[in-house]
Coordinates of C-alpha atoms in Angstrom, one line a residue:
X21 CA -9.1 -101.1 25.1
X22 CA -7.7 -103.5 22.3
X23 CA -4.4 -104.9 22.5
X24 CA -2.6 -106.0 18.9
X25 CA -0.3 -108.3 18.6
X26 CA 1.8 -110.4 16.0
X27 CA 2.1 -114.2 16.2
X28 CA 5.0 -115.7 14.5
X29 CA 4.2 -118.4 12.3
X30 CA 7.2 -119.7 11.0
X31 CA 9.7 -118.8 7.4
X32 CA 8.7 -115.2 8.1
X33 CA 5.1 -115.1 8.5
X34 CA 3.4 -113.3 10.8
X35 CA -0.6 -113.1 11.9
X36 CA -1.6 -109.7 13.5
X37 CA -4.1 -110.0 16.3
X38 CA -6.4 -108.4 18.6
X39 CA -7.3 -108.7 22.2
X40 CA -9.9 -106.6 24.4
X41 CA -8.4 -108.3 27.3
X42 CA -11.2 -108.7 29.7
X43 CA -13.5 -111.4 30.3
X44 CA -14.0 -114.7 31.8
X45 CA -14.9 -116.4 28.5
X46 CA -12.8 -115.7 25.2
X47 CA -15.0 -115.2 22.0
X48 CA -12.9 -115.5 18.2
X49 CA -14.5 -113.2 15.8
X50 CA -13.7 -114.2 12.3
X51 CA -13.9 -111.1 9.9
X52 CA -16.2 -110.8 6.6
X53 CA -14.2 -110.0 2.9
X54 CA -12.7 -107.8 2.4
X55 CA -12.1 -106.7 6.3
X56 CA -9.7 -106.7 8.8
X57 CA -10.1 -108.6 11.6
X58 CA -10.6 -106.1 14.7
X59 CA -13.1 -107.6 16.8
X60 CA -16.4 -105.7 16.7
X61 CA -17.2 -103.2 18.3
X62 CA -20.8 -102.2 18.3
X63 CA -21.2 -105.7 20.7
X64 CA -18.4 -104.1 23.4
X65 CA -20.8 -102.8 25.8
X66 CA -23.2 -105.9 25.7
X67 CA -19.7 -108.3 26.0
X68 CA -18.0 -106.5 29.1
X69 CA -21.9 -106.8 30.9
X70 CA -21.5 -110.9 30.0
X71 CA -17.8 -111.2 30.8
X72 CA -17.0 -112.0 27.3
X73 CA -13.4 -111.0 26.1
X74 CA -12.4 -110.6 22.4
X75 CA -10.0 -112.5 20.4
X76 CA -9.1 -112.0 17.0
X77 CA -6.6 -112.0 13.6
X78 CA -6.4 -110.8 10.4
X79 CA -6.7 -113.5 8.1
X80 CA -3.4 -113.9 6.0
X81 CA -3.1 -111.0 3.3
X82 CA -5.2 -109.1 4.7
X83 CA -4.0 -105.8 7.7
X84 CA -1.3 -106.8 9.5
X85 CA -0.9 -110.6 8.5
X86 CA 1.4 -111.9 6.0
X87 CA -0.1 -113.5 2.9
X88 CA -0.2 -117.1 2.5
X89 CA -1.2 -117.9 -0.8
X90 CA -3.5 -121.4 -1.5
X91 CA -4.6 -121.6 2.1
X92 CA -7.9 -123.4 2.5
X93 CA -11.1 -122.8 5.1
X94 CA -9.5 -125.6 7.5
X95 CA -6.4 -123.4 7.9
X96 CA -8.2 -120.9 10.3
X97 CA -8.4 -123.4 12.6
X98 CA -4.5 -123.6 13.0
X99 CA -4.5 -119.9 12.8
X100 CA -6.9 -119.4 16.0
X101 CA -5.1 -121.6 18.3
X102 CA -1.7 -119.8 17.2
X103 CA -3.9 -116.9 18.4
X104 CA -5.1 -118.4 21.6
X105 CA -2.0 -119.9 22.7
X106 CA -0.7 -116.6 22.3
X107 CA -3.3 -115.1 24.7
X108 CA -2.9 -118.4 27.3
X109 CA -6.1 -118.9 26.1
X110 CA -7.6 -123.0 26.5
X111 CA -11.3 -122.7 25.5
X112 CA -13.1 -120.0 23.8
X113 CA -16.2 -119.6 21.4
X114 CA -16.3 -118.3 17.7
X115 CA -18.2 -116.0 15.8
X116 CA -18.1 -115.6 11.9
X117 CA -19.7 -113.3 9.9
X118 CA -20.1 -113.5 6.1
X119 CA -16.8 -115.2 4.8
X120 CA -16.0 -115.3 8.5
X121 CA -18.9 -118.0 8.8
X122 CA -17.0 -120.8 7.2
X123 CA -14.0 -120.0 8.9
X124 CA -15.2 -119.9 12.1
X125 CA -17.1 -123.6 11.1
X126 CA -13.4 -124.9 10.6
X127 CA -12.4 -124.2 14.5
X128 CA -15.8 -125.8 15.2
X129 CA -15.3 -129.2 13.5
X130 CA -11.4 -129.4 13.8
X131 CA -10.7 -127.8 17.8
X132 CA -13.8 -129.8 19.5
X133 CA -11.7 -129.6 22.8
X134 CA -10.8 -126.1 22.4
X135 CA -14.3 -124.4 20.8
X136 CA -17.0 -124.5 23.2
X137 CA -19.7 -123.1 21.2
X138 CA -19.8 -121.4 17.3
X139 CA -21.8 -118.9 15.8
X140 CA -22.7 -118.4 11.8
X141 CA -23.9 -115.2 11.0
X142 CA -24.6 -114.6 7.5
X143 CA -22.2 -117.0 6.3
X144 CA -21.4 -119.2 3.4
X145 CA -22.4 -123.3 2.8
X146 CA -19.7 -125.4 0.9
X147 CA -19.4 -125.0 -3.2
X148 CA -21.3 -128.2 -3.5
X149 CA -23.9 -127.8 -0.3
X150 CA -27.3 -126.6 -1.5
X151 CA -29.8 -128.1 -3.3
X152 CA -30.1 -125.5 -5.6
X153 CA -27.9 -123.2 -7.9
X154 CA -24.8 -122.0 -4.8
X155 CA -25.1 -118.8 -7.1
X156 CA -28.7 -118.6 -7.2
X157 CA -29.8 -115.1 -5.0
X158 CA -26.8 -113.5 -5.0
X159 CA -26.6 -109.8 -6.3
X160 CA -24.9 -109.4 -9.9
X161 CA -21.6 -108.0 -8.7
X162 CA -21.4 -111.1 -6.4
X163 CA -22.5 -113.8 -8.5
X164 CA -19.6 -112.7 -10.9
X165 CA -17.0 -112.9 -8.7
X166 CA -17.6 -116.2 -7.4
X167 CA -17.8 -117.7 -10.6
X168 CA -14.5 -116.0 -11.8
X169 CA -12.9 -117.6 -8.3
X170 CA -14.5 -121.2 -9.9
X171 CA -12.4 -119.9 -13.2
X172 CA -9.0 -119.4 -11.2
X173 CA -7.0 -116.6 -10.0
X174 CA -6.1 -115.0 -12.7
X175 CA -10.0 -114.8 -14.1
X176 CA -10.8 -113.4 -10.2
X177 CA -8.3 -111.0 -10.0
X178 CA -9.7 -109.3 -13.3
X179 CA -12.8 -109.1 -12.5
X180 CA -11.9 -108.0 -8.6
X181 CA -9.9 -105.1 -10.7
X182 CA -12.8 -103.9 -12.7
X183 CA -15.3 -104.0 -9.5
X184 CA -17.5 -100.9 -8.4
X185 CA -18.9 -100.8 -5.6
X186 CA -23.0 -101.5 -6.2
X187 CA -25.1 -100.4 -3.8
X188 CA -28.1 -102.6 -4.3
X189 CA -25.8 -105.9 -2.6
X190 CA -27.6 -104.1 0.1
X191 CA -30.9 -103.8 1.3
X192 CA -33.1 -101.0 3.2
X193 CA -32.4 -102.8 6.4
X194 CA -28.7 -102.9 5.4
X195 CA -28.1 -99.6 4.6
X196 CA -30.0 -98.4 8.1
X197 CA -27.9 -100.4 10.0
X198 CA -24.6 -98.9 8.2
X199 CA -26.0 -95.4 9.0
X200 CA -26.2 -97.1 12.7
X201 CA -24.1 -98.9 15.1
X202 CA -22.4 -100.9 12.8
X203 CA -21.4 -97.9 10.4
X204 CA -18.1 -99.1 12.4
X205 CA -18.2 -101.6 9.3
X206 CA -16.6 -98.8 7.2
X207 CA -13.4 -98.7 9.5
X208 CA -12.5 -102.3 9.0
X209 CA -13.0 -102.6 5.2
X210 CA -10.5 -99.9 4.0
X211 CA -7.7 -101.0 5.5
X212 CA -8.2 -104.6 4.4
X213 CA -7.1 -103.4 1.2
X214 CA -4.3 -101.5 1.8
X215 CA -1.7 -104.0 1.0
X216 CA -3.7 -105.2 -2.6
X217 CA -6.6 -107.8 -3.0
X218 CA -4.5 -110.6 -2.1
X219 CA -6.0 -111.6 0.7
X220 CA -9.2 -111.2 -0.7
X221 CA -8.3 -113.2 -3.7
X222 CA -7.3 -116.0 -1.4
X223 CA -10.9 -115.7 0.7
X224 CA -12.8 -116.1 -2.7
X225 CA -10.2 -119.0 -3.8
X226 CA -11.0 -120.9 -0.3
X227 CA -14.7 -120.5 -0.6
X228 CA -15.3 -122.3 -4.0
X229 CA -12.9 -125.1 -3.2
X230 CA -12.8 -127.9 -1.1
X231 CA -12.3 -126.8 2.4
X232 CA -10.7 -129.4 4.1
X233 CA -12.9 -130.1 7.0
X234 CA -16.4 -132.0 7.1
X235 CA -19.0 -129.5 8.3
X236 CA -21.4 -132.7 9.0
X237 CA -18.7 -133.6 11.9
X238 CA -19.2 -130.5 14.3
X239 CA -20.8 -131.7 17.4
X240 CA -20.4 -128.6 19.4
X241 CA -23.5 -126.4 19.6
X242 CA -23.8 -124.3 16.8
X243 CA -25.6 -121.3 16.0
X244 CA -26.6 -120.5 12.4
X245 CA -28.1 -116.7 11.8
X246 CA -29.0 -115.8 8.6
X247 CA -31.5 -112.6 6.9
X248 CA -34.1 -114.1 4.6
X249 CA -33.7 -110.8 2.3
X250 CA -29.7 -111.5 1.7
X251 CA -28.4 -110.4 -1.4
X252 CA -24.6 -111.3 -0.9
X253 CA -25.1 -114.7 1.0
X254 CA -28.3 -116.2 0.5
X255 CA -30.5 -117.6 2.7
X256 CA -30.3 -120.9 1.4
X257 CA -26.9 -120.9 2.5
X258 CA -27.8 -120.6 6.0
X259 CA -30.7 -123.5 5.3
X260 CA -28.0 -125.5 4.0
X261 CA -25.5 -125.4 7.0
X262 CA -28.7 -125.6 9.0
X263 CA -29.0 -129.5 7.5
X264 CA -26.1 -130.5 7.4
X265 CA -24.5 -129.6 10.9
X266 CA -26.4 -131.9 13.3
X267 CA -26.2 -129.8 16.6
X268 CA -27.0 -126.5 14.8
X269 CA -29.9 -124.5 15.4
X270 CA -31.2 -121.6 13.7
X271 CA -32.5 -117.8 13.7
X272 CA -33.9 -116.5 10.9
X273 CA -34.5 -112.5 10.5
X274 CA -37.2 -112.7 8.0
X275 CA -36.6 -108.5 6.8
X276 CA -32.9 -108.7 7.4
X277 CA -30.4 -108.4 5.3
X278 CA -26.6 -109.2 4.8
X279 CA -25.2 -106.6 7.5
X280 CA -28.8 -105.7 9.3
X281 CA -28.8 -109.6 10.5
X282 CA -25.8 -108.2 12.4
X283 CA -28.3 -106.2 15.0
X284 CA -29.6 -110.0 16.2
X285 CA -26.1 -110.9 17.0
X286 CA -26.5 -109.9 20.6
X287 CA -29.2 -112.7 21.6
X288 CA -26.0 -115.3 20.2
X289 CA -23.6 -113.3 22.6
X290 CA -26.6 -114.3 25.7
X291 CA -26.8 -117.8 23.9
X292 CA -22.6 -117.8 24.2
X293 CA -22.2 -116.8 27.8
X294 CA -24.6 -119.5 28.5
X295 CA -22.7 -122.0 27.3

């Protein structure tokens, strides 16, 4: 059972949670873009068998949570322990997938007493992080909107107005595993949307600007999971955070893809309740 919740965050703002409750070690599972941030449920079972309880929020603008316009990656970090003191909650681990990845990086490097452990699946490095081109590998669609996040706001929201969906940001292993468990991907997407692209538009902003925390300063153990066939966030992404973070480690899934990565995530939940 998940319990939701609203945290108050001051002037009016609220951040919509969720809690499964149960568990002797609390996990934060920071959502993808667009989605809402209900924790996931294809990894229920797997959690309640290693006492590991969810914790979660939508990010502002998106679900339940009020929009806060210009917020950076470093912001989630104040945004979890609003959630965790909430719950009574000291220490807990994160898990970020996607554009939950850098997110779940920020409670790493700026809650080292609180964060016991974090988890990187599929996610972004910083604008300036890789070696190479950050656009290079991404799928067409993708590419675009990034660069129209570099351009500003106004350039991003055009191009978020004219998007289709294209089917080939996804690979074989992708679409498999969306016909799979983690169809339950397609419940947390629509409503993300529900109240207009804002919060997406702020995601998008946050991930090509600075984003206010050093990723070279987390020193809790770090886990960085990545599908060498990614067309949305490319491997060199994960390669990237892989260098730069001196206590990570990594898992590769050299057929997986953006979402069928997602089916490795249980061997970080055993890595987690190890911890």
């Amino acid at each position: 059972m998940v319990v939701e919740f609203d945290v108050d965050l001051g002037s009016g703002a609220v951040l919509h949670g969720y809690d499964t409750g149960e568990g002797h070690l609390a996990v934060m599972w920071h959502h993808g873009t667009p989605n809402v941030g209900a924790p996931p449920e294809p990894l229920f079972g797997l959690s309640q068998e290693l006492g590991l309880r969810w914790i979660s929020y939508d990010r502002p603008g998106y679900g339940g949570s009020s929009r806060l316009a210009n917020r950076d990656i470093a912001s989630a970090a104040r945004f979890a322990a609003a959630i965790a003191d909430d719950r009574g909650i000291d220490q807990f681990a994160v898990v970020g997938h996607s554009g939950g990845g850098p997110h779940a990086l920020a409670c790493a490097a700026l809650l080292p007493d609180r964060v016991r452990g974090v988890v990187s699946v599929a996610g972004l490095a910083p604008f300036d992080a890789t070696d190479s081109d950050w656009f290079a590998g991404m799928y067409r669609g993708g590419g675009k909107e990034l660069r129209a996040a570099v351009a500003g706001p106004a350039e991003l929201a055009a191009v978020l107005q004219s998007g289709d969906f294209d089917p080939e940001m996804f690979t074989a292993s992708d679409h498999r595993a969306l016909t799979g468990d983690w169809n339950w991907l397609n419940s947390v997407v629509g409503p993300a949307l529900q109240n207009g692209p804002g919060g997406m538009i702020d995601d998008d902003l946050a991930y090509v600007r600075t984003w206010g925390f050093d990723p070279t300063s987390i020193a809790v153990p770090a886990l960085i999971m990545h599908g060498a066939q990614d067309r949305i966030v490319p491997i060199s992404h994960g390669e990237a955070l892989v260098a730069m973070i001196p206590s990570a480690r990594a898992i590769w899934g050299p057929t997986d893809g953006h979402l069928s990565v997602l089916q490795s995530v249980p061997d970080a939940l055993r890595w987690i309740s190890r911890l």
